[in-house]
Amino acid sequence: MSGGYRLPLTGPVDATPVDARPVDAPPAEAEVWRVLEQIEDPELPLAITDLGLVREVRRDGGRVMVRLVPTYSACPAIEVIRRTVRERVAALPGVEEVTVDLTFDEPWTLARLSARGREQLRTYGLSVPRRTFREPATCPFCGSTDVVLETPFGPTLCRAIAYCRACRNPVERFKPPAD
Amino acid sequence: MAQPRAATPGLAPEVATLLADHLLAAADDELVLGHRHAEWTGFGPDIESDIALSSVAQEEIGHARLLYQMVLGLQGRSEEEVDRLAFGRPPQAFRNAVLLERPNDGGLEPPPEGEPAWRGEWGFAIVRMVLYDRADAIRLETWASGGHAPLAALARTLAREERYHRLFAETWLERLAGGGPAAAARLQRVLDAVWGEALGLFEATDGEAVLVAHGLLARSSSEQAERWRDEVAALLEGMGLRPGRGPAATGGRAGRHTPDLTALLEEMTSVWRLDPEARW
């Protein structure tokens, strides 16, 4: 809008990128992780493991427990993801019971997005903040930082609409919850 | 179906019941206002606002769902009952503040001759959103600093999402307030008209003092109201507006509602009532 959004979204941020997947998961759990790596987010073109939605995987014989942390608590995709995880993990040999819970103990931040996931979002045409939404946006088309926020709400809860004044294109910006 | 839990670890049963009552009021706030926001879908003043109010509605209703699930857990009931809790109660069982059930025209003036009966008053919608979202932020902070860990964690998550609602609403309020004397006067009229019911957002649920004494709520409703008045006064005065006056109009938290809620529930629950046992 022409009035212009100011972004007084202050607060401490620690968003050192990390890979959410443990490289040394025990074999039984590594097998579950491999299944999860094949599941795409229904609203974004990347795996749920690259988006950092998987907080924890535990396997005890035939019982598997997966804990997910949603980007947005009201994200409609999360129920689809839960169901898909349940079905795909249940199809693994030897698995008898699968529980998929949501956790809010440690909220999702951009630090949970893997380097590969970040690259995939960028290729898809999204402007992805490095650490917080408050940073100046970079236009994914021309690289300019003369980009203004048009509206904080876009096609999904995790996207906002900005406008590049340099190349005059509308820009979709990935919008992490405010820190 | 998940088995009902016998009790909430760390909470005495009577305290758990009071916390459930407190959270039910908040969940009802979110559901009812979420429904009002959703009524802007297709009717916003521009497409961005249309999408914004639809997204905000989606989030408020999603937040209501999470809070209802927590209520059910505290009551030892199954989370599967969430739709029944949201849609299966009569108006007098709702605990939302009355301000939030008001239709989007604010009841300010009847539509002119020849216009459709429903008409949104954007100024009213924005004022209500600003006043509510500030109150909600203070409530979330109160939970986040309180002693019930699952609620504190959820509150921290919701607070990060709600900040975008505030950013949207307050940017719009500033834009409207800067729209000349006629626009400012219109907003002031809305503020004066809704002020009492806005203070009704801070009507305490029964037993709140017990929750404060147990450290589950970091501050009482009246302390929250105090902080809200200061914040809102500073915000409004910075835009050339002033807070309203007068006492709080209460009753919503005790189940005393207006026919506006009856009409809202009639519409909101119509699909659910066709077949309450249907699985989606």
Coordinates of C-alpha atoms in Angstrom, one line a residue:
Chain A
M1 CA 0.0 0.0 0.0
S2 CA 1.2 3.5 -0.6
G3 CA 1.2 4.5 3.1
G4 CA 4.1 2.1 3.5
Y5 CA 4.8 -0.4 6.2
R6 CA 7.4 0.3 8.8
L7 CA 8.8 -2.8 10.3
P8 CA 9.2 -2.3 14.0
L9 CA 9.6 -6.0 14.6
T10 CA 12.4 -5.9 17.1
G11 CA 13.8 -8.6 19.2
P12 CA 16.9 -10.7 19.6
V13 CA 17.6 -13.2 16.8
D14 CA 20.0 -16.1 16.6
A15 CA 19.6 -17.6 13.2
T16 CA 22.9 -19.3 12.4
P17 CA 21.9 -21.8 9.7
V18 CA 22.0 -25.4 10.8
D19 CA 21.1 -28.6 9.1
A20 CA 18.2 -30.1 11.2
R21 CA 19.1 -33.7 10.2
P22 CA 21.4 -35.6 12.5
V23 CA 24.2 -37.1 10.3
D24 CA 24.8 -39.9 12.8
A25 CA 21.2 -41.0 13.5
P26 CA 21.1 -44.7 14.5
P27 CA 20.4 -47.0 11.5
A28 CA 16.8 -47.6 12.4
E29 CA 16.1 -43.9 12.7
A30 CA 18.2 -43.0 9.6
E31 CA 15.8 -45.2 7.6
V32 CA 12.9 -43.0 8.9
W33 CA 14.8 -39.8 8.1
R34 CA 15.3 -41.1 4.5
V35 CA 11.6 -41.5 4.1
L36 CA 11.0 -38.0 5.5
E37 CA 13.5 -36.5 3.1
Q38 CA 11.2 -37.7 0.2
I39 CA 8.2 -35.8 1.5
E40 CA 7.6 -32.4 0.0
D41 CA 5.8 -29.5 1.6
P42 CA 2.5 -29.1 -0.3
E43 CA 2.8 -25.3 -0.4
L44 CA 6.5 -25.0 -1.2
P45 CA 8.8 -26.9 -3.6
L46 CA 11.2 -28.4 -1.0
A47 CA 11.4 -31.4 1.3
I48 CA 10.0 -31.0 4.9
T49 CA 13.5 -32.0 6.2
D50 CA 15.1 -29.1 4.2
L51 CA 12.4 -26.7 5.5
G52 CA 13.3 -27.9 9.0
L53 CA 9.9 -29.1 10.0
V54 CA 11.2 -32.3 11.6
R55 CA 12.2 -31.7 15.2
E56 CA 12.7 -35.3 16.3
V57 CA 12.5 -38.9 15.2
R58 CA 12.5 -41.8 17.6
R59 CA 12.2 -45.4 16.9
D60 CA 11.7 -48.2 19.4
G61 CA 11.3 -51.5 17.6
G62 CA 8.0 -51.3 15.7
R63 CA 7.0 -47.9 17.2
V64 CA 8.0 -44.7 15.5
M65 CA 7.5 -41.2 17.0
V66 CA 8.0 -38.1 14.8
R67 CA 7.7 -34.6 16.2
L68 CA 7.1 -31.7 13.8
V69 CA 7.5 -28.0 14.3
P70 CA 5.2 -26.0 12.0
T71 CA 6.5 -22.7 10.5
Y72 CA 3.0 -21.2 11.3
S73 CA 0.8 -22.8 13.9
A74 CA -2.3 -22.4 11.7
C75 CA -0.6 -23.6 8.5
P76 CA -3.2 -25.7 6.7
A77 CA -0.4 -27.7 5.1
I78 CA 0.7 -29.2 8.4
E79 CA -2.2 -31.6 8.7
V80 CA -1.6 -32.8 5.1
I81 CA 2.1 -33.3 6.1
R82 CA 1.2 -35.1 9.3
R83 CA -1.0 -37.6 7.4
T84 CA 1.6 -38.1 4.7
V85 CA 4.3 -38.8 7.3
R86 CA 2.1 -41.2 9.1
E87 CA 1.3 -43.1 5.9
R88 CA 4.8 -43.2 4.5
V89 CA 6.5 -44.2 7.7
A90 CA 3.9 -46.8 8.4
A91 CA 4.8 -48.4 5.0
L92 CA 8.3 -49.1 6.2
P93 CA 9.0 -52.8 6.9
G94 CA 8.7 -53.6 10.6
V95 CA 6.8 -50.4 11.6
E96 CA 3.6 -51.1 13.5
E97 CA 2.7 -47.8 15.0
V98 CA 3.4 -44.2 14.0
T99 CA 2.7 -41.1 16.1
V100 CA 3.2 -37.7 14.6
D101 CA 2.9 -34.8 17.0
L102 CA 3.3 -31.1 16.7
T103 CA 5.6 -29.3 19.1
F104 CA 5.8 -25.6 20.0
D105 CA 8.5 -26.0 22.7
E106 CA 11.1 -24.4 20.4
P107 CA 9.5 -22.4 17.7
W108 CA 10.5 -22.7 14.0
T109 CA 13.0 -20.1 12.9
L110 CA 14.8 -19.4 9.6
A111 CA 17.9 -21.2 11.1
R112 CA 16.0 -24.5 10.6
L113 CA 16.0 -23.9 6.8
S114 CA 18.9 -25.9 5.2
A115 CA 21.2 -24.4 2.7
R116 CA 19.8 -26.6 0.0
G117 CA 16.2 -25.6 1.0
R118 CA 17.1 -21.9 0.9
E119 CA 18.6 -22.4 -2.6
Q120 CA 15.4 -24.2 -3.8
L121 CA 13.2 -21.4 -2.5
R122 CA 15.4 -18.8 -4.3
T123 CA 15.2 -20.8 -7.6
Y124 CA 11.5 -20.9 -7.2
G125 CA 11.5 -17.1 -7.2
L126 CA 11.1 -16.3 -3.6
S127 CA 13.1 -13.6 -1.9
V128 CA 14.4 -15.4 1.3
P129 CA 15.6 -13.3 4.2
R130 CA 19.0 -14.3 5.7
R131 CA 17.9 -14.1 9.3
T132 CA 14.8 -12.0 9.8
F133 CA 11.9 -10.4 7.9
R134 CA 13.1 -7.0 8.9
E135 CA 16.2 -7.1 6.7
P136 CA 16.2 -5.2 3.4
A137 CA 14.9 -7.6 0.7
T138 CA 16.8 -8.5 -2.3
C139 CA 15.0 -8.8 -5.6
P140 CA 15.3 -12.4 -6.9
F141 CA 15.0 -11.0 -10.5
C142 CA 17.5 -8.2 -10.7
G143 CA 19.3 -8.3 -7.4
S144 CA 18.3 -4.8 -6.3
T145 CA 17.7 -4.1 -2.7
D146 CA 15.3 -1.2 -3.6
V147 CA 12.4 -3.5 -2.6
V148 CA 9.4 -2.3 -0.5
L149 CA 6.8 -4.3 1.4
E150 CA 3.4 -4.1 -0.3
T151 CA 1.5 -6.3 2.2
P152 CA 2.6 -8.8 4.8
F153 CA 0.0 -11.4 3.6
G154 CA 0.4 -13.3 0.4
P155 CA -0.7 -16.6 -1.2
T156 CA 0.3 -18.6 1.9
L157 CA 0.9 -17.6 5.5
C158 CA 4.6 -17.9 5.0
R159 CA 4.8 -15.5 2.1
A160 CA 4.5 -11.7 1.8
I161 CA 4.2 -9.5 -1.3
A162 CA 6.9 -6.9 -1.9
Y163 CA 7.7 -4.7 -5.0
C164 CA 11.0 -4.1 -6.6
R165 CA 11.3 -0.4 -7.6
A166 CA 14.3 -1.1 -9.7
C167 CA 12.9 -3.7 -12.1
R168 CA 9.3 -3.0 -11.3
N169 CA 8.3 -6.5 -10.6
P170 CA 6.2 -7.8 -7.7
V171 CA 8.3 -10.0 -5.5
E172 CA 7.1 -12.8 -3.3
R173 CA 9.0 -12.8 -0.1
F174 CA 9.4 -15.7 2.3
K175 CA 8.0 -14.5 5.6
P176 CA 9.2 -16.3 8.8
P177 CA 7.2 -15.6 12.0
A178 CA 8.3 -12.3 13.4
D179 CA 11.3 -12.3 15.8
Chain B
M1 CA -9.6 -42.1 19.2
A2 CA -7.2 -40.8 21.9
Q3 CA -8.1 -41.6 25.4
P4 CA -9.0 -38.7 27.7
R5 CA -6.2 -37.9 30.1
A6 CA -7.0 -38.2 33.8
A7 CA -5.2 -35.1 34.9
T8 CA -2.7 -32.5 33.8
P9 CA 0.7 -33.1 35.3
G10 CA 1.7 -30.4 37.8
L11 CA -1.7 -28.8 38.1
A12 CA -4.3 -29.5 40.8
P13 CA -7.6 -30.5 39.2
E14 CA -9.4 -27.4 40.4
V15 CA -6.7 -25.1 39.0
A16 CA -6.7 -27.0 35.7
T17 CA -10.5 -26.4 35.5
L18 CA -10.0 -22.6 36.1
L19 CA -7.2 -22.5 33.5
A20 CA -9.5 -24.2 31.0
D21 CA -12.2 -21.6 31.7
H22 CA -9.7 -18.8 31.1
L23 CA -8.4 -20.3 27.9
L24 CA -11.9 -21.0 26.6
A25 CA -12.7 -17.3 26.7
A26 CA -9.5 -16.6 24.7
A27 CA -10.3 -19.3 22.2
D28 CA -13.8 -18.0 21.8
D29 CA -12.4 -14.5 21.2
E30 CA -10.2 -15.8 18.4
L31 CA -12.9 -17.9 16.8
V32 CA -15.6 -15.2 16.8
L33 CA -13.3 -12.5 15.5
G34 CA -11.8 -14.9 13.0
H35 CA -15.2 -15.4 11.6
R36 CA -15.9 -11.7 11.4
H37 CA -12.5 -11.2 9.6
A38 CA -13.4 -14.0 7.2
E39 CA -16.5 -12.1 6.2
W40 CA -14.3 -9.6 4.5
T41 CA -13.2 -12.2 2.0
G42 CA -14.2 -10.8 -1.4
F43 CA -15.3 -7.4 0.2
G44 CA -12.0 -5.7 1.2
P45 CA -11.3 -2.2 0.0
D46 CA -8.5 -3.6 -2.2
I47 CA -7.2 -7.1 -3.1
E48 CA -4.3 -6.9 -0.6
S49 CA -6.6 -6.2 2.3
D50 CA -9.0 -8.9 1.1
I51 CA -6.1 -11.5 1.2
A52 CA -4.8 -10.1 4.5
L53 CA -8.1 -10.3 6.3
S54 CA -8.6 -13.8 4.9
S55 CA -5.1 -14.8 6.1
V56 CA -5.7 -13.2 9.5
A57 CA -9.0 -15.1 9.8
Q58 CA -7.3 -18.3 9.0
E59 CA -4.7 -17.7 11.7
E60 CA -7.2 -16.6 14.4
I61 CA -9.3 -19.7 13.7
G62 CA -6.2 -21.9 13.8
H63 CA -5.1 -20.3 17.1
A64 CA -8.6 -20.9 18.4
R65 CA -8.3 -24.6 17.5
L66 CA -5.0 -24.9 19.4
L67 CA -6.5 -23.2 22.4
Y68 CA -9.6 -25.4 22.3
Q69 CA -7.3 -28.5 22.2
M70 CA -5.5 -27.2 25.3
V71 CA -8.9 -26.6 27.0
L72 CA -10.0 -30.2 26.2
G73 CA -6.7 -31.5 27.5
L74 CA -7.1 -29.6 30.8
Q75 CA -10.6 -30.9 31.1
G76 CA -9.4 -34.5 30.6
R77 CA -11.3 -34.8 27.3
S78 CA -10.2 -36.0 23.9
E79 CA -8.8 -33.5 21.4
E80 CA -11.1 -35.1 18.9
E81 CA -14.0 -33.1 20.4
V82 CA -12.6 -29.9 19.2
D83 CA -15.3 -29.2 16.5
R84 CA -18.0 -30.0 19.1
L85 CA -16.5 -27.5 21.5
A86 CA -16.2 -24.9 18.8
F87 CA -19.5 -25.3 17.1
G88 CA -21.7 -27.3 19.4
R89 CA -22.5 -24.8 22.2
P90 CA -25.4 -22.3 22.5
P91 CA -24.6 -18.6 22.6
Q92 CA -24.8 -18.3 26.4
A93 CA -22.0 -20.9 26.7
F94 CA -19.6 -18.6 24.7
R95 CA -17.1 -16.5 26.7
N96 CA -15.9 -14.1 24.0
A97 CA -15.9 -10.4 24.6
V98 CA -19.0 -8.8 23.1
L99 CA -16.9 -6.4 21.0
L100 CA -15.8 -9.3 18.8
E101 CA -19.3 -10.5 17.9
R102 CA -20.3 -7.2 16.5
P103 CA -21.0 -7.2 12.8
N104 CA -18.4 -5.6 10.5
D105 CA -20.6 -2.5 9.9
G106 CA -20.1 -1.8 13.6
G107 CA -23.9 -1.0 13.9
L108 CA -22.9 2.6 13.3
E109 CA -25.4 3.6 10.8
P110 CA -28.0 1.8 8.6
P111 CA -27.0 1.3 5.0
P112 CA -28.4 4.1 2.7
E113 CA -31.5 3.4 0.7
G114 CA -30.9 0.9 -2.1
E115 CA -27.7 -0.5 -0.8
P116 CA -27.4 -4.2 0.3
A117 CA -28.2 -4.9 4.0
W118 CA -24.7 -6.0 4.8
R119 CA -22.0 -3.4 4.4
G120 CA -18.6 -3.5 5.9
E121 CA -17.3 -0.4 7.7
W122 CA -13.6 -0.7 7.1
G123 CA -12.8 2.0 9.7
F124 CA -14.7 -0.1 12.3
A125 CA -13.0 -3.3 11.3
I126 CA -9.5 -1.7 11.5
V127 CA -10.2 0.0 14.8
R128 CA -11.5 -3.2 16.3
M129 CA -8.5 -5.1 15.0
V130 CA -6.0 -2.6 16.4
L131 CA -7.7 -2.6 19.8
Y132 CA -8.1 -6.4 20.0
D133 CA -4.6 -7.3 18.6
R134 CA -2.9 -5.0 21.2
A135 CA -5.0 -6.7 24.0
D136 CA -4.2 -10.1 22.6
A137 CA -0.4 -9.3 22.5
I138 CA -0.5 -8.4 26.2
R139 CA -2.5 -11.6 27.0
L140 CA 0.0 -13.7 25.1
E141 CA 2.8 -12.1 27.0
T142 CA 1.0 -12.8 30.2
W143 CA 0.8 -16.5 29.3
A144 CA 4.4 -16.6 28.0
S145 CA 5.7 -15.3 31.3
G146 CA 3.4 -17.6 33.3
G147 CA 4.2 -20.9 34.9
H148 CA 2.3 -23.4 32.7
A149 CA 5.1 -24.5 30.3
P150 CA 2.9 -25.9 27.5
L151 CA 0.8 -22.6 27.5
A152 CA 3.9 -20.5 27.7
A153 CA 5.5 -22.3 24.7
L154 CA 2.3 -21.9 22.6
A155 CA 2.0 -18.3 23.6
R156 CA 5.5 -17.5 22.3
T157 CA 4.6 -19.2 19.0
L158 CA 1.3 -17.3 18.6
A159 CA 2.9 -14.0 19.5
R160 CA 5.4 -14.2 16.6
E161 CA 2.5 -14.7 14.2
E162 CA 0.3 -12.1 15.7
R163 CA 2.8 -9.3 15.1
Y164 CA 2.0 -9.3 11.4
H165 CA -1.7 -8.8 12.2
R166 CA -0.7 -5.7 14.3
L167 CA 1.6 -4.4 11.6
F168 CA -1.2 -4.6 9.1
A169 CA -3.9 -3.1 11.3
E170 CA -1.8 -0.3 12.7
T171 CA -0.4 0.7 9.3
W172 CA -4.0 0.9 8.0
L173 CA -5.2 2.9 11.0
E174 CA -2.4 5.4 10.4
R175 CA -3.3 5.6 6.8
L176 CA -7.0 6.2 7.5
A177 CA -6.2 8.7 10.3
G178 CA -4.1 10.7 7.9
G179 CA -6.9 10.9 5.4
G180 CA -8.1 14.3 6.3
P181 CA -10.4 15.7 9.0
A182 CA -13.5 13.9 7.8
A183 CA -11.7 10.5 8.0
A184 CA -10.2 11.3 11.4
A185 CA -13.6 12.4 12.7
R186 CA -15.2 9.2 11.5
L187 CA -12.5 7.1 13.2
Q188 CA -12.9 9.0 16.4
R189 CA -16.6 8.3 16.3
V190 CA -15.9 4.6 16.0
L191 CA -13.4 4.8 18.9
D192 CA -15.8 6.6 21.1
A193 CA -18.6 4.1 20.2
V194 CA -16.6 0.9 20.9
W195 CA -14.5 2.0 23.8
G196 CA -16.7 0.5 26.6
E197 CA -16.9 -2.9 24.8
A198 CA -13.1 -2.7 24.1
L199 CA -12.5 -2.5 27.8
G200 CA -14.8 -5.5 28.1
L201 CA -11.9 -7.5 26.6
F202 CA -10.3 -7.3 30.1
E203 CA -13.3 -8.8 32.0
A204 CA -11.8 -11.5 34.2
T205 CA -13.0 -15.1 34.0
D206 CA -14.1 -16.6 37.3
G207 CA -11.2 -17.8 39.4
E208 CA -8.6 -15.6 37.6
A209 CA -7.2 -14.6 41.0
V210 CA -6.4 -18.3 41.7
L211 CA -4.5 -18.5 38.4
V212 CA -2.5 -15.4 39.2
A213 CA -1.8 -16.7 42.7
H214 CA -0.5 -19.9 41.3
G215 CA 1.8 -18.0 38.9
L216 CA 0.1 -19.4 35.8
L217 CA -0.8 -15.9 34.7
A218 CA 1.9 -13.4 35.1
R219 CA -0.5 -10.5 35.6
S220 CA -4.2 -10.0 36.3
S221 CA -6.8 -8.7 33.8
S222 CA -6.8 -5.3 35.4
E223 CA -3.1 -5.0 35.2
Q224 CA -3.3 -6.0 31.5
A225 CA -6.0 -3.4 31.0
E226 CA -3.7 -0.7 32.6
R227 CA -0.9 -1.5 30.2
W228 CA -3.3 -1.7 27.2
R229 CA -4.7 1.8 28.0
D230 CA -1.2 3.3 28.1
E231 CA -0.1 1.6 24.8
V232 CA -3.2 2.4 23.0
A233 CA -3.3 6.0 24.1
A234 CA 0.3 6.5 22.9
L235 CA -0.5 4.8 19.6
L236 CA -3.7 6.8 19.0
E237 CA -2.3 10.2 20.1
G238 CA 0.6 9.6 17.7
M239 CA -2.0 9.5 14.9
G240 CA -4.0 12.5 16.1
L241 CA -6.7 10.4 17.6
R242 CA -7.7 10.0 21.3
P243 CA -8.9 7.1 23.4
G244 CA -12.5 6.8 24.2
R245 CA -14.0 7.4 27.6
G246 CA -16.3 5.7 30.0
P247 CA -16.6 2.4 31.9
A248 CA -16.2 -1.1 30.6
A249 CA -19.2 -2.8 29.1
T250 CA -18.8 -6.4 30.4
G251 CA -20.9 -9.6 30.3
G252 CA -19.3 -11.6 27.5
R253 CA -17.1 -13.6 29.8
A254 CA -20.1 -14.6 31.8
G255 CA -22.1 -15.6 28.7
R256 CA -24.2 -12.5 28.4
H257 CA -24.2 -11.8 24.6
T258 CA -26.1 -9.8 22.0
P259 CA -28.3 -11.2 19.2
D260 CA -25.3 -10.5 17.0
L261 CA -23.6 -13.6 18.4
T262 CA -26.7 -15.7 17.9
A263 CA -26.8 -14.7 14.3
L264 CA -23.1 -15.3 13.9
L265 CA -23.3 -18.8 15.3
E266 CA -26.3 -19.6 13.3
E267 CA -24.3 -19.0 10.1
M268 CA -20.9 -20.3 11.3
T269 CA -22.2 -23.6 12.6
S270 CA -24.7 -24.3 9.8
V271 CA -22.5 -26.8 8.0
W272 CA -21.3 -28.6 11.1
R273 CA -24.9 -28.9 12.4
L274 CA -25.9 -30.8 9.1
D275 CA -24.0 -33.8 10.4
P276 CA -22.0 -33.3 13.6
E277 CA -20.4 -36.8 13.3
A278 CA -19.1 -36.3 9.7
R279 CA -15.4 -36.8 9.2
W280 CA -13.6 -34.4 6.9

